[in-house]
C-alpha atoms as a PDB file:
ATOM      1  CA  MET A   1     -36.947  -0.171  53.693  1.00  0.00           C
ATOM      2  CA  ASN A   2     -37.387   2.969  51.549  1.00  0.00           C
ATOM      3  CA  GLY A   3     -39.537   0.806  49.263  1.00  0.00           C
ATOM      4  CA  GLY A   4     -41.891   0.429  52.312  1.00  0.00           C
ATOM      5  CA  GLY A   5     -41.916   3.888  53.149  1.00  0.00           C
ATOM      6  CA  TYR A   6     -42.968   4.833  49.315  1.00  0.00           C
ATOM      7  CA  ALA A   7     -45.619   2.350  49.306  1.00  0.00           C
ATOM      8  CA  LEU A   8     -46.824   3.858  52.637  1.00  0.00           C
ATOM      9  CA  ALA A   9     -46.792   7.215  51.329  1.00  0.00           C
ATOM     10  CA  SER A  10     -48.430   6.460  48.143  1.00  0.00           C
ATOM     11  CA  LEU A  11     -51.077   4.351  49.740  1.00  0.00           C
ATOM     12  CA  GLU A  12     -51.572   7.531  52.117  1.00  0.00           C
ATOM     13  CA  GLN A  13     -51.932   9.534  48.892  1.00  0.00           C
ATOM     14  CA  ARG A  14     -54.163   7.477  47.425  1.00  0.00           C
ATOM     15  CA  ILE A  15     -56.592   7.493  50.036  1.00  0.00           C
ATOM     16  CA  ALA A  16     -56.041  11.499  50.483  1.00  0.00           C
ATOM     17  CA  ALA A  17     -57.023  11.752  46.772  1.00  0.00           C
ATOM     18  CA  VAL A  18     -60.363   9.746  47.383  1.00  0.00           C
ATOM     19  CA  MET A  19     -61.215  11.675  50.679  1.00  0.00           C
ATOM     20  CA  ARG A  20     -60.888  14.994  48.387  1.00  0.00           C
ATOM     21  CA  ALA A  21     -62.883  13.691  45.559  1.00  0.00           C
ATOM     22  CA  VAL A  22     -65.653  12.305  47.848  1.00  0.00           C
ATOM     23  CA  LEU A  23     -65.844  15.616  49.757  1.00  0.00           C
ATOM     24  CA  ASP A  24     -65.774  17.663  46.435  1.00  0.00           C
ATOM     25  CA  TYR A  25     -68.616  15.199  44.967  1.00  0.00           C
ATOM     26  CA  LEU A  26     -70.814  15.906  48.057  1.00  0.00           C
ATOM     27  CA  GLU A  27     -70.193  19.589  47.678  1.00  0.00           C
ATOM     28  CA  LYS A  28     -71.563  19.460  44.016  1.00  0.00           C
ATOM     29  CA  HIS A  29     -74.466  16.933  44.947  1.00  0.00           C
ATOM     30  CA  PRO A  30     -75.074  17.603  48.636  1.00  0.00           C
ATOM     31  CA  ASN A  31     -78.136  15.201  48.767  1.00  0.00           C
ATOM     32  CA  ALA A  32     -76.260  12.291  47.405  1.00  0.00           C
ATOM     33  CA  VAL A  33     -76.416   9.107  49.365  1.00  0.00           C
ATOM     34  CA  ASP A  34     -74.905   5.847  48.261  1.00  0.00           C
ATOM     35  CA  SER A  35     -73.313   2.661  49.356  1.00  0.00           C
ATOM     36  CA  ARG A  36     -69.409   2.094  49.095  1.00  0.00           C
ATOM     37  CA  ARG A  37     -69.954   0.673  45.672  1.00  0.00           C
ATOM     38  CA  GLY A  38     -71.614   3.745  44.656  1.00  0.00           C
ATOM     39  CA  VAL A  39     -69.029   5.902  46.157  1.00  0.00           C
ATOM     40  CA  GLU A  40     -66.658   4.301  43.877  1.00  0.00           C
ATOM     41  CA  TYR A  41     -68.788   5.698  41.134  1.00  0.00           C
ATOM     42  CA  TRP A  42     -68.372   9.108  42.406  1.00  0.00           C
ATOM     43  CA  VAL A  43     -64.613   8.757  42.345  1.00  0.00           C
ATOM     44  CA  ARG A  44     -64.525   7.190  39.034  1.00  0.00           C
ATOM     45  CA  ASP A  45     -62.549  10.149  37.416  1.00  0.00           C
ATOM     46  CA  LEU A  46     -59.448  10.080  39.581  1.00  0.00           C
ATOM     47  CA  PRO A  47     -56.137   9.453  37.372  1.00  0.00           C
ATOM     48  CA  GLU A  48     -55.907   5.905  39.159  1.00  0.00           C
ATOM     49  CA  ALA A  49     -59.093   4.011  39.771  1.00  0.00           C
ATOM     50  CA  PRO A  50     -58.919   3.203  43.598  1.00  0.00           C
ATOM     51  CA  SER A  51     -59.363  -0.114  44.896  1.00  0.00           C
ATOM     52  CA  PRO A  52     -62.535  -0.836  46.928  1.00  0.00           C
ATOM     53  CA  GLU A  53     -59.829  -1.147  50.008  1.00  0.00           C
ATOM     54  CA  ILE A  54     -58.695   2.435  49.510  1.00  0.00           C
ATOM     55  CA  VAL A  55     -62.409   3.687  48.851  1.00  0.00           C
ATOM     56  CA  GLU A  56     -63.457   2.100  52.338  1.00  0.00           C
ATOM     57  CA  ALA A  57     -60.461   3.473  54.069  1.00  0.00           C
ATOM     58  CA  ALA A  58     -61.152   7.039  52.737  1.00  0.00           C
ATOM     59  CA  LEU A  59     -64.884   6.642  53.904  1.00  0.00           C
ATOM     60  CA  GLU A  60     -63.829   5.475  57.292  1.00  0.00           C
ATOM     61  CA  ARG A  61     -61.606   8.399  57.750  1.00  0.00           C
ATOM     62  CA  LEU A  62     -64.023  10.710  56.479  1.00  0.00           C
ATOM     63  CA  VAL A  63     -66.932   9.394  59.127  1.00  0.00           C
ATOM     64  CA  GLU A  64     -64.190   9.486  61.877  1.00  0.00           C
ATOM     65  CA  ARG A  65     -63.641  13.244  61.039  1.00  0.00           C
ATOM     66  CA  GLY A  66     -67.281  14.095  60.862  1.00  0.00           C
ATOM     67  CA  GLU A  67     -67.039  15.023  57.420  1.00  0.00           C
ATOM     68  CA  VAL A  68     -69.268  12.111  56.108  1.00  0.00           C
ATOM     69  CA  GLU A  69     -72.211  10.375  57.697  1.00  0.00           C
ATOM     70  CA  ALA A  70     -72.718   6.678  57.662  1.00  0.00           C
ATOM     71  CA  ARG A  71     -76.282   5.053  58.204  1.00  0.00           C
ATOM     72  CA  GLY A  72     -77.118   1.306  58.049  1.00  0.00           C
ATOM     73  CA  VAL A  73     -80.154   0.913  55.973  1.00  0.00           C
ATOM     74  CA  ALA A  74     -81.608  -2.436  55.205  1.00  0.00           C
ATOM     75  CA  GLY A  75     -78.250  -4.320  55.640  1.00  0.00           C
ATOM     76  CA  THR A  76     -76.134  -1.804  53.748  1.00  0.00           C
ATOM     77  CA  VAL A  77     -74.085   1.075  55.113  1.00  0.00           C
ATOM     78  CA  LEU A  78     -75.022   4.274  52.991  1.00  0.00           C
ATOM     79  CA  PHE A  79     -72.688   7.184  52.898  1.00  0.00           C
ATOM     80  CA  GLY A  80     -73.567  10.939  52.713  1.00  0.00           C
ATOM     81  CA  ASN A  81     -73.293  14.777  53.474  1.00  0.00           C
ATOM     82  CA  VAL A  82     -73.320  15.091  57.292  1.00  0.00           C
ATOM     83  CA  ASN A  83     -74.920  18.553  56.599  1.00  0.00           C
ATOM     84  CA  ARG A  84     -78.159  17.018  54.460  1.00  0.00           C
ATOM     85  CA  ASN A  85     -80.484  16.263  57.526  1.00  0.00           C
ATOM     86  CA  ARG A  86     -79.656  19.563  59.132  1.00  0.00           C
ATOM     87  CA  ASN A  87     -80.358  21.426  56.100  1.00  0.00           C
ATOM     88  CA  LYS A  88     -83.843  19.553  55.886  1.00  0.00           C
ATOM     89  CA  ASN A  89     -84.435  20.169  59.637  1.00  0.00           C
ATOM     90  CA  GLU A  90     -83.864  23.862  59.412  1.00  0.00           C
ATOM     91  CA  LYS A  91     -86.302  24.167  56.733  1.00  0.00           C
ATOM     92  CA  THR A  92     -88.929  23.006  58.754  1.00  0.00           C
END
């Protein structure tokens, strides 16, 4: 059973690392918007390259927490900074 617990912790750690990397990227690039595959590029410098499933899980959690926005555009889901549109609206 310990092996299973370790694998779960490792999975959770990988998801958390991707979540941090996405938020760091958006802090540096507040107007960035991209598909899941594009977000994989954002997190490419992590010590262990995350699988598409890990990136998807991290994005789902960030969207659920309201830290990242997901929008459907032309059959693709794009992810970006939740404050991006608010900042544009404040300037008008």
